[in-house]
PDB file of C-alpha atoms in Angstrom:
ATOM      1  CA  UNK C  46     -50.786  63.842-181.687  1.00 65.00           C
ATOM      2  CA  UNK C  47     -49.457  60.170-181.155  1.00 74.00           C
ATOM      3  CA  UNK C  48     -46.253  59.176-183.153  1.00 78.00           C
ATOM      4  CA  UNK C  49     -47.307  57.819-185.969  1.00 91.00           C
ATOM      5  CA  UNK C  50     -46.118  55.240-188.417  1.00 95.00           C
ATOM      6  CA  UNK C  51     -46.950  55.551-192.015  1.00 97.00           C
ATOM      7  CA  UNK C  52     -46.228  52.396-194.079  1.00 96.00           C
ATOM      8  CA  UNK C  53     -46.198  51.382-198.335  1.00 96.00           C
ATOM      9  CA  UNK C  54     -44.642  48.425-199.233  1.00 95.00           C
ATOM     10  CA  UNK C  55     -40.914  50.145-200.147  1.00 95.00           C
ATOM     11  CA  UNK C  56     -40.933  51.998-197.360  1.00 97.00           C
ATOM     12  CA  UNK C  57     -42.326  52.693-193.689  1.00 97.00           C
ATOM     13  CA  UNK C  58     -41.911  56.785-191.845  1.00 98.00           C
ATOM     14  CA  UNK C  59     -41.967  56.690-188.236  1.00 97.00           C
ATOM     15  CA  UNK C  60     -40.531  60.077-185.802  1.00 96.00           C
ATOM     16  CA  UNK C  61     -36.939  60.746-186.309  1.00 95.00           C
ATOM     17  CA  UNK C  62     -35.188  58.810-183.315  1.00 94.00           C
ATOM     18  CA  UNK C  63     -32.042  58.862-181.282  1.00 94.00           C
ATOM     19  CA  UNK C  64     -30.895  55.724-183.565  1.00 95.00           C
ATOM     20  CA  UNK C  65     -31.167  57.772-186.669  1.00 96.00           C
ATOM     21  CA  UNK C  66     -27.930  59.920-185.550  1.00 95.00           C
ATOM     22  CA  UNK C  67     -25.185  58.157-187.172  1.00 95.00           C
ATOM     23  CA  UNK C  68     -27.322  57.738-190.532  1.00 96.00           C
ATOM     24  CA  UNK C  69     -28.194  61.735-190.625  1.00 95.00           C
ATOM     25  CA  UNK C  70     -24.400  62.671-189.754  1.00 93.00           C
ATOM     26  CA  UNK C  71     -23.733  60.069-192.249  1.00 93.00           C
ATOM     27  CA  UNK C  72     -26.280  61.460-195.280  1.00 94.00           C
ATOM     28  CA  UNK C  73     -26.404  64.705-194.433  1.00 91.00           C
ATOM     29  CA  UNK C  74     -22.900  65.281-194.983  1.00 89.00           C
ATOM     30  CA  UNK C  75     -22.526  64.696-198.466  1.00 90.00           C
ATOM     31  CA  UNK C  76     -22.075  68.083-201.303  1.00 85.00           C
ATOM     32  CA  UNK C  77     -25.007  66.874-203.036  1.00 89.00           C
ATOM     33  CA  UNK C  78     -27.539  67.389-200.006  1.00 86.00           C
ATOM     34  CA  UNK C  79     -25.958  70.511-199.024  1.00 81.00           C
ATOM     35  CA  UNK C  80     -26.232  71.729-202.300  1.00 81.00           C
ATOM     36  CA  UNK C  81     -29.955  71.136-203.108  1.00 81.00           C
ATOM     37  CA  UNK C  82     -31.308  71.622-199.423  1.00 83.00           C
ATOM     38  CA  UNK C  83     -30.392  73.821-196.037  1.00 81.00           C
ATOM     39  CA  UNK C  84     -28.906  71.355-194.622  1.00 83.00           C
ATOM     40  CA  UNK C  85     -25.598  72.894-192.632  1.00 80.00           C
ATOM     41  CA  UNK C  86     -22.253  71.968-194.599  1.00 81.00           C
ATOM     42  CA  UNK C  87     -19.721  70.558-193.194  1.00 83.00           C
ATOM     43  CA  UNK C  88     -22.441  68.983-191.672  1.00 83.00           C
ATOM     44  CA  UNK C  89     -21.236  69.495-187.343  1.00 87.00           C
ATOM     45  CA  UNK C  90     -21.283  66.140-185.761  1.00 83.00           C
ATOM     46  CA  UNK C  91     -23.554  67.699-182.945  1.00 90.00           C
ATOM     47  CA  UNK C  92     -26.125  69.190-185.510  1.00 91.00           C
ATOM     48  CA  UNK C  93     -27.999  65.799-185.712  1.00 92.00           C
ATOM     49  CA  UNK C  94     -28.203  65.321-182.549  1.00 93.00           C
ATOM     50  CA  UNK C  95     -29.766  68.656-181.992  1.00 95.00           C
ATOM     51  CA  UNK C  96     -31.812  67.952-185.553  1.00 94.00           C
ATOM     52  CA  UNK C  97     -33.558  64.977-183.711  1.00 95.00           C
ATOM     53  CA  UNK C  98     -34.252  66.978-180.229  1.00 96.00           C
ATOM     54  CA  UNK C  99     -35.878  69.290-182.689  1.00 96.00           C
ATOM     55  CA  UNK C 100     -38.189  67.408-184.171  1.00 95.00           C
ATOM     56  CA  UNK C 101     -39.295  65.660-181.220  1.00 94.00           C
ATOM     57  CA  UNK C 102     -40.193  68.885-179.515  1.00 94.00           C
ATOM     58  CA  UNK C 103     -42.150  70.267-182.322  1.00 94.00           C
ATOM     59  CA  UNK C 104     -43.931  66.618-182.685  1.00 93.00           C
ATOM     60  CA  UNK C 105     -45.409  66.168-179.227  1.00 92.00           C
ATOM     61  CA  UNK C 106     -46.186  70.332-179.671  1.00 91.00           C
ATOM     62  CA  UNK C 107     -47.679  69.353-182.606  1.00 89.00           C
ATOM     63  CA  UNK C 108     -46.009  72.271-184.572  1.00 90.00           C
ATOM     64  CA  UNK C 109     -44.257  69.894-187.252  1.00 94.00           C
ATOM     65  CA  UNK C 110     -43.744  66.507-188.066  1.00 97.00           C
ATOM     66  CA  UNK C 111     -40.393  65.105-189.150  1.00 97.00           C
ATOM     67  CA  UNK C 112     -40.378  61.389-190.501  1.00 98.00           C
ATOM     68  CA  UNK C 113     -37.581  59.135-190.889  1.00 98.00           C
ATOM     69  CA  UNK C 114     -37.611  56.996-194.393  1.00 98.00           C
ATOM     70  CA  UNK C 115     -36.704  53.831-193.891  1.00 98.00           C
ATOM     71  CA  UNK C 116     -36.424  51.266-196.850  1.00 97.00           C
ATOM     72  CA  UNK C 117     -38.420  48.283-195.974  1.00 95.00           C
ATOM     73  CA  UNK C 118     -36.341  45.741-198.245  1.00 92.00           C
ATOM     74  CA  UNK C 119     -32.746  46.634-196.352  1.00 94.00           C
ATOM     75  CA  UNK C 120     -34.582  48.061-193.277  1.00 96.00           C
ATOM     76  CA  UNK C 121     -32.147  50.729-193.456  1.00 97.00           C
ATOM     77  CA  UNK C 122     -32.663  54.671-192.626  1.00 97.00           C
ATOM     78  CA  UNK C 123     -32.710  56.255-196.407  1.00 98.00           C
ATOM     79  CA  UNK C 124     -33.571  59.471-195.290  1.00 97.00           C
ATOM     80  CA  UNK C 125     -35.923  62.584-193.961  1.00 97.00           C
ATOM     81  CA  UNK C 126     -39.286  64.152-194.943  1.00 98.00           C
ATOM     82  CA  UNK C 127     -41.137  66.478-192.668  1.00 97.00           C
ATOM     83  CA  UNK C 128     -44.529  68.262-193.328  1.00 98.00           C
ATOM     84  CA  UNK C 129     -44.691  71.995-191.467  1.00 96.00           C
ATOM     85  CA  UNK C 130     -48.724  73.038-191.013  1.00 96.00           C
ATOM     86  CA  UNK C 131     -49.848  76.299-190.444  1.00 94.00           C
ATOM     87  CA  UNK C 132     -53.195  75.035-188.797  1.00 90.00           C
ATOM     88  CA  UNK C 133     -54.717  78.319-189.341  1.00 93.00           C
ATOM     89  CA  UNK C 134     -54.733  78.560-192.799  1.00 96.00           C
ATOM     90  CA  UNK C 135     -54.952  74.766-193.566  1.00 97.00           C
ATOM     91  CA  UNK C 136     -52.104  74.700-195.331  1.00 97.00           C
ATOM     92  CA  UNK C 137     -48.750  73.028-194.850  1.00 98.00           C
ATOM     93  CA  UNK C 138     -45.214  72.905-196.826  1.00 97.00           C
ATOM     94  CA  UNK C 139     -43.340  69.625-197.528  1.00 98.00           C
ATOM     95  CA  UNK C 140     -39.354  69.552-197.356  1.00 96.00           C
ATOM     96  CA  UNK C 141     -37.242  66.268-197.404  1.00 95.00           C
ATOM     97  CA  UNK C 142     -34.116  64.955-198.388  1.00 95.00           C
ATOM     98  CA  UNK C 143     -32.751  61.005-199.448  1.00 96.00           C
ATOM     99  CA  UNK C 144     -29.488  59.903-198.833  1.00 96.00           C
ATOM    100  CA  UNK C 145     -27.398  59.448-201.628  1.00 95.00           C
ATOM    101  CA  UNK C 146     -27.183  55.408-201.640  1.00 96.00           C
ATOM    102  CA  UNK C 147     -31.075  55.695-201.747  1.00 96.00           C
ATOM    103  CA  UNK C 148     -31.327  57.977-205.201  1.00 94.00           C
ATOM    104  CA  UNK C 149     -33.026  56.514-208.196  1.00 93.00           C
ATOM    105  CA  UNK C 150     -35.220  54.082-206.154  1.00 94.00           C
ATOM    106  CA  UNK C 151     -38.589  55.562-206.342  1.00 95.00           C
ATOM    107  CA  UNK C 152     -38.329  56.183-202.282  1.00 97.00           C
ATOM    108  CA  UNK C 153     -38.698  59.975-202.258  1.00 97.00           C
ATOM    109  CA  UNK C 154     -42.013  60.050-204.249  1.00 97.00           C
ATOM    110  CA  UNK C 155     -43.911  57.595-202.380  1.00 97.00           C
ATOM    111  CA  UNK C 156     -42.702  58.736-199.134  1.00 98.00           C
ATOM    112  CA  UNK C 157     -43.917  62.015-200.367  1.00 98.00           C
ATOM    113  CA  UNK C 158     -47.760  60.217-201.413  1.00 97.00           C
ATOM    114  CA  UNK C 159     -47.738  58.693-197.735  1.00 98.00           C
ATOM    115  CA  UNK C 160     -46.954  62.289-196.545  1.00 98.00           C
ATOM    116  CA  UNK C 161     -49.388  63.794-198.676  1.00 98.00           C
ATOM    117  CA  UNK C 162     -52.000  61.694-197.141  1.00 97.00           C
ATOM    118  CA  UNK C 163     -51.091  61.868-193.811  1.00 97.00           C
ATOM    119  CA  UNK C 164     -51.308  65.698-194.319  1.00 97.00           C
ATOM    120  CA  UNK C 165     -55.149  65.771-195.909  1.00 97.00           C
ATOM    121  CA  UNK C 166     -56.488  62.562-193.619  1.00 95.00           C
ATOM    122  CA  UNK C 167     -54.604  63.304-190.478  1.00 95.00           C
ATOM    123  CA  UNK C 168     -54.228  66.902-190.446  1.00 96.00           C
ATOM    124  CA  UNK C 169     -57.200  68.197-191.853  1.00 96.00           C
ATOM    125  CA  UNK C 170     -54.932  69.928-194.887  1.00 98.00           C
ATOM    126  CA  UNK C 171     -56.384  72.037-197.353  1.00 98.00           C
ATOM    127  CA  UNK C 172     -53.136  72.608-199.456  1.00 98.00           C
ATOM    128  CA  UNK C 173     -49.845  71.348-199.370  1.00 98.00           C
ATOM    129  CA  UNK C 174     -46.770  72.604-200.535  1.00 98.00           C
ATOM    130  CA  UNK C 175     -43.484  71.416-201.537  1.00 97.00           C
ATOM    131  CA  UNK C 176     -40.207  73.702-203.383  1.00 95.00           C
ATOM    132  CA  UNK C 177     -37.336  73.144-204.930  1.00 92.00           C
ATOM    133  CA  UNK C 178     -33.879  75.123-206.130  1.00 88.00           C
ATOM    134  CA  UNK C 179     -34.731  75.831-210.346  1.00 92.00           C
ATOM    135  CA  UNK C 180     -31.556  73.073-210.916  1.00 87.00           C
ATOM    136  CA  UNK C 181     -33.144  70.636-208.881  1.00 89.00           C
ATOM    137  CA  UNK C 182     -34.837  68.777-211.716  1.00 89.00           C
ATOM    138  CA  UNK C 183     -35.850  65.323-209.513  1.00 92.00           C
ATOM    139  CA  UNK C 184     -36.934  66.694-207.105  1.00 93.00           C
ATOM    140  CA  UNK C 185     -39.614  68.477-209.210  1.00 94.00           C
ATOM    141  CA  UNK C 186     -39.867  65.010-211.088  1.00 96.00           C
ATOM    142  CA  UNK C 187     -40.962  63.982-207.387  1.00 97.00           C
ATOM    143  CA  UNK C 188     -43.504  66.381-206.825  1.00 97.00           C
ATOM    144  CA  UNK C 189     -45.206  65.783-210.099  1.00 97.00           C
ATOM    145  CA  UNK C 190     -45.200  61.905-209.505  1.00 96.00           C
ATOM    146  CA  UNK C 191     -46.531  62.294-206.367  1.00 96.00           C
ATOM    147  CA  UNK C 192     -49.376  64.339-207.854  1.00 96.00           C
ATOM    148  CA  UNK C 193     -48.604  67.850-207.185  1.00 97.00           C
ATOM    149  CA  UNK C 194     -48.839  70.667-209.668  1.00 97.00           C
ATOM    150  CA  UNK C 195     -46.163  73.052-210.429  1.00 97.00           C
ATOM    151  CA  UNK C 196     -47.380  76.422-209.528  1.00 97.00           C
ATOM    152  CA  UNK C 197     -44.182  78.139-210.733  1.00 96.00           C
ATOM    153  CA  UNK C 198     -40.681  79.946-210.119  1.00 94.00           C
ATOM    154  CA  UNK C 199     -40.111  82.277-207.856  1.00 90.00           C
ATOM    155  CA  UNK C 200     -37.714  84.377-208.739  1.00 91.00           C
ATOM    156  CA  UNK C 201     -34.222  85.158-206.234  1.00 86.00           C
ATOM    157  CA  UNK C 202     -36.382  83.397-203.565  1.00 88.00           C
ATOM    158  CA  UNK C 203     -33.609  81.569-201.392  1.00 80.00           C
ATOM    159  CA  UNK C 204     -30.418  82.948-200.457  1.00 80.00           C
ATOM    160  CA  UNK C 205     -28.006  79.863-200.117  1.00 72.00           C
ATOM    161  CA  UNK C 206     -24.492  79.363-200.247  1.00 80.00           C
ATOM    162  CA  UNK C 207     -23.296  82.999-200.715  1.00 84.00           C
ATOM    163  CA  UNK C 208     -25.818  83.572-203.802  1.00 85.00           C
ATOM    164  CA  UNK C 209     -29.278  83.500-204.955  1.00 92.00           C
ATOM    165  CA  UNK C 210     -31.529  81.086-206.103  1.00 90.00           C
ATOM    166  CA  UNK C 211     -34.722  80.664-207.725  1.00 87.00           C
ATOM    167  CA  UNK C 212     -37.241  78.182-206.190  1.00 91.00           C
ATOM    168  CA  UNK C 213     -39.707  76.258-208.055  1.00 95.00           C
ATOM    169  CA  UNK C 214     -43.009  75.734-206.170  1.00 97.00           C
ATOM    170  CA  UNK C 215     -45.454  72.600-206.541  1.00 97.00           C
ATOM    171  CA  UNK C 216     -48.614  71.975-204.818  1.00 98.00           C
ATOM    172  CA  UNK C 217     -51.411  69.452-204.067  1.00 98.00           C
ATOM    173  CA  UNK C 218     -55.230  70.832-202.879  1.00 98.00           C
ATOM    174  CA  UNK C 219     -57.386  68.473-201.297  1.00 97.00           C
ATOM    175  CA  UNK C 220     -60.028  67.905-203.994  1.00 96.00           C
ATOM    176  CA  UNK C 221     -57.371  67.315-205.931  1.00 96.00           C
ATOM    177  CA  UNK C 222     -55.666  64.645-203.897  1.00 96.00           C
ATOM    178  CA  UNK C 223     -59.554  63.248-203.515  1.00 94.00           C
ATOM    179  CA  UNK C 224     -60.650  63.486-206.943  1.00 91.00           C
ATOM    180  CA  UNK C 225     -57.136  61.033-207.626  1.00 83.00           C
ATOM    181  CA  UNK C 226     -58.293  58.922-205.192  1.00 75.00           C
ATOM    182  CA  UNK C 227     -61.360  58.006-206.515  1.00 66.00           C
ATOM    183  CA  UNK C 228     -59.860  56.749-209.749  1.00 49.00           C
TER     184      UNK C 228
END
């Protein structure tokens, strides 16, 4: 598939890039990431530099697609979503993270909406996914925002930072994501 750009006015998501380096080494290395995602902490300097090889691979193989957010108003990199499909079952799962300067700005939930749409109109989707750690509370706030229903907790599910953690699960179908479109 061709990189693709997907734009709203707060934000545009194009591939992850060589110039987003500094910016991930930068975000990604703050406690409060590292505590709500799987993101490696302390964050190695050459981790996002392998992070971006990474994602290009899997993009031109067409395995995954990792997005950089960038906020239109300060054209600045605010963060990462990707989308992970598993063609077979038409299905995908969401993950993302936002950079700490970027919290409380609406940015996560409608780069998750442009995701979301990308997944059903580009992919061919029939469900997507998206989870979070039980004392993530936003980023279940996010989910719901960006129309996805919470499908419950699953119980022990991660094991992260020496001790286990229960994940709560939201999820979008496609007649669902259509039947919201058409109001």
């Amino acid at each position: 598939m061709e990189k693709t750009i997907l734009r709203c006015p707060a934000l545009c998501m194009r591939p992850l890039a060589e110039q987003d380096i500094a910016a991930i080494l930068k975000y990604a290395s703050a406690p409060e990431i590292a505590a709500n995602t799987f993101v490696p902490h302390p964050y190695p300097p050459e981790a996002a530099h392998e992070f971006v090889q990474k994602a290009s691979e899997a993009w031109r193989s067409e395995q995954d697609y990792t997005f950089a957010i960038i906020e239109a108003q300060s054209d600045s990199f605010a963060g990462v979503m990707g989308i992970h499909p598993v063609q077979e079952h038409q299905r995908a799962e969401v993950g993302y993270w936002i950079g700490l300067p970027f919290w409380g700005r609406g940015l996560a939930t409608q780069a998750l909406r442009l995701l979301i749409r990308f997944g059903f109109e580009k992919l061919g989707l029939n469900r997507i996914a998206a989870g979070h750690f039980a004392g993530n509370s936003a980023s279940g706030r996010v989910m719901q925002k960006a129309g996805m229903r919470c499908e419950g907790t699953r119980r022990a599910y991660h094991y992260h930072r020496d001790s286990f953690k229960d994940s709560v699960w939201y999820a979008i179908l496609r007649d669902e994501y259509e039947a919201d479109r058409t109001h």
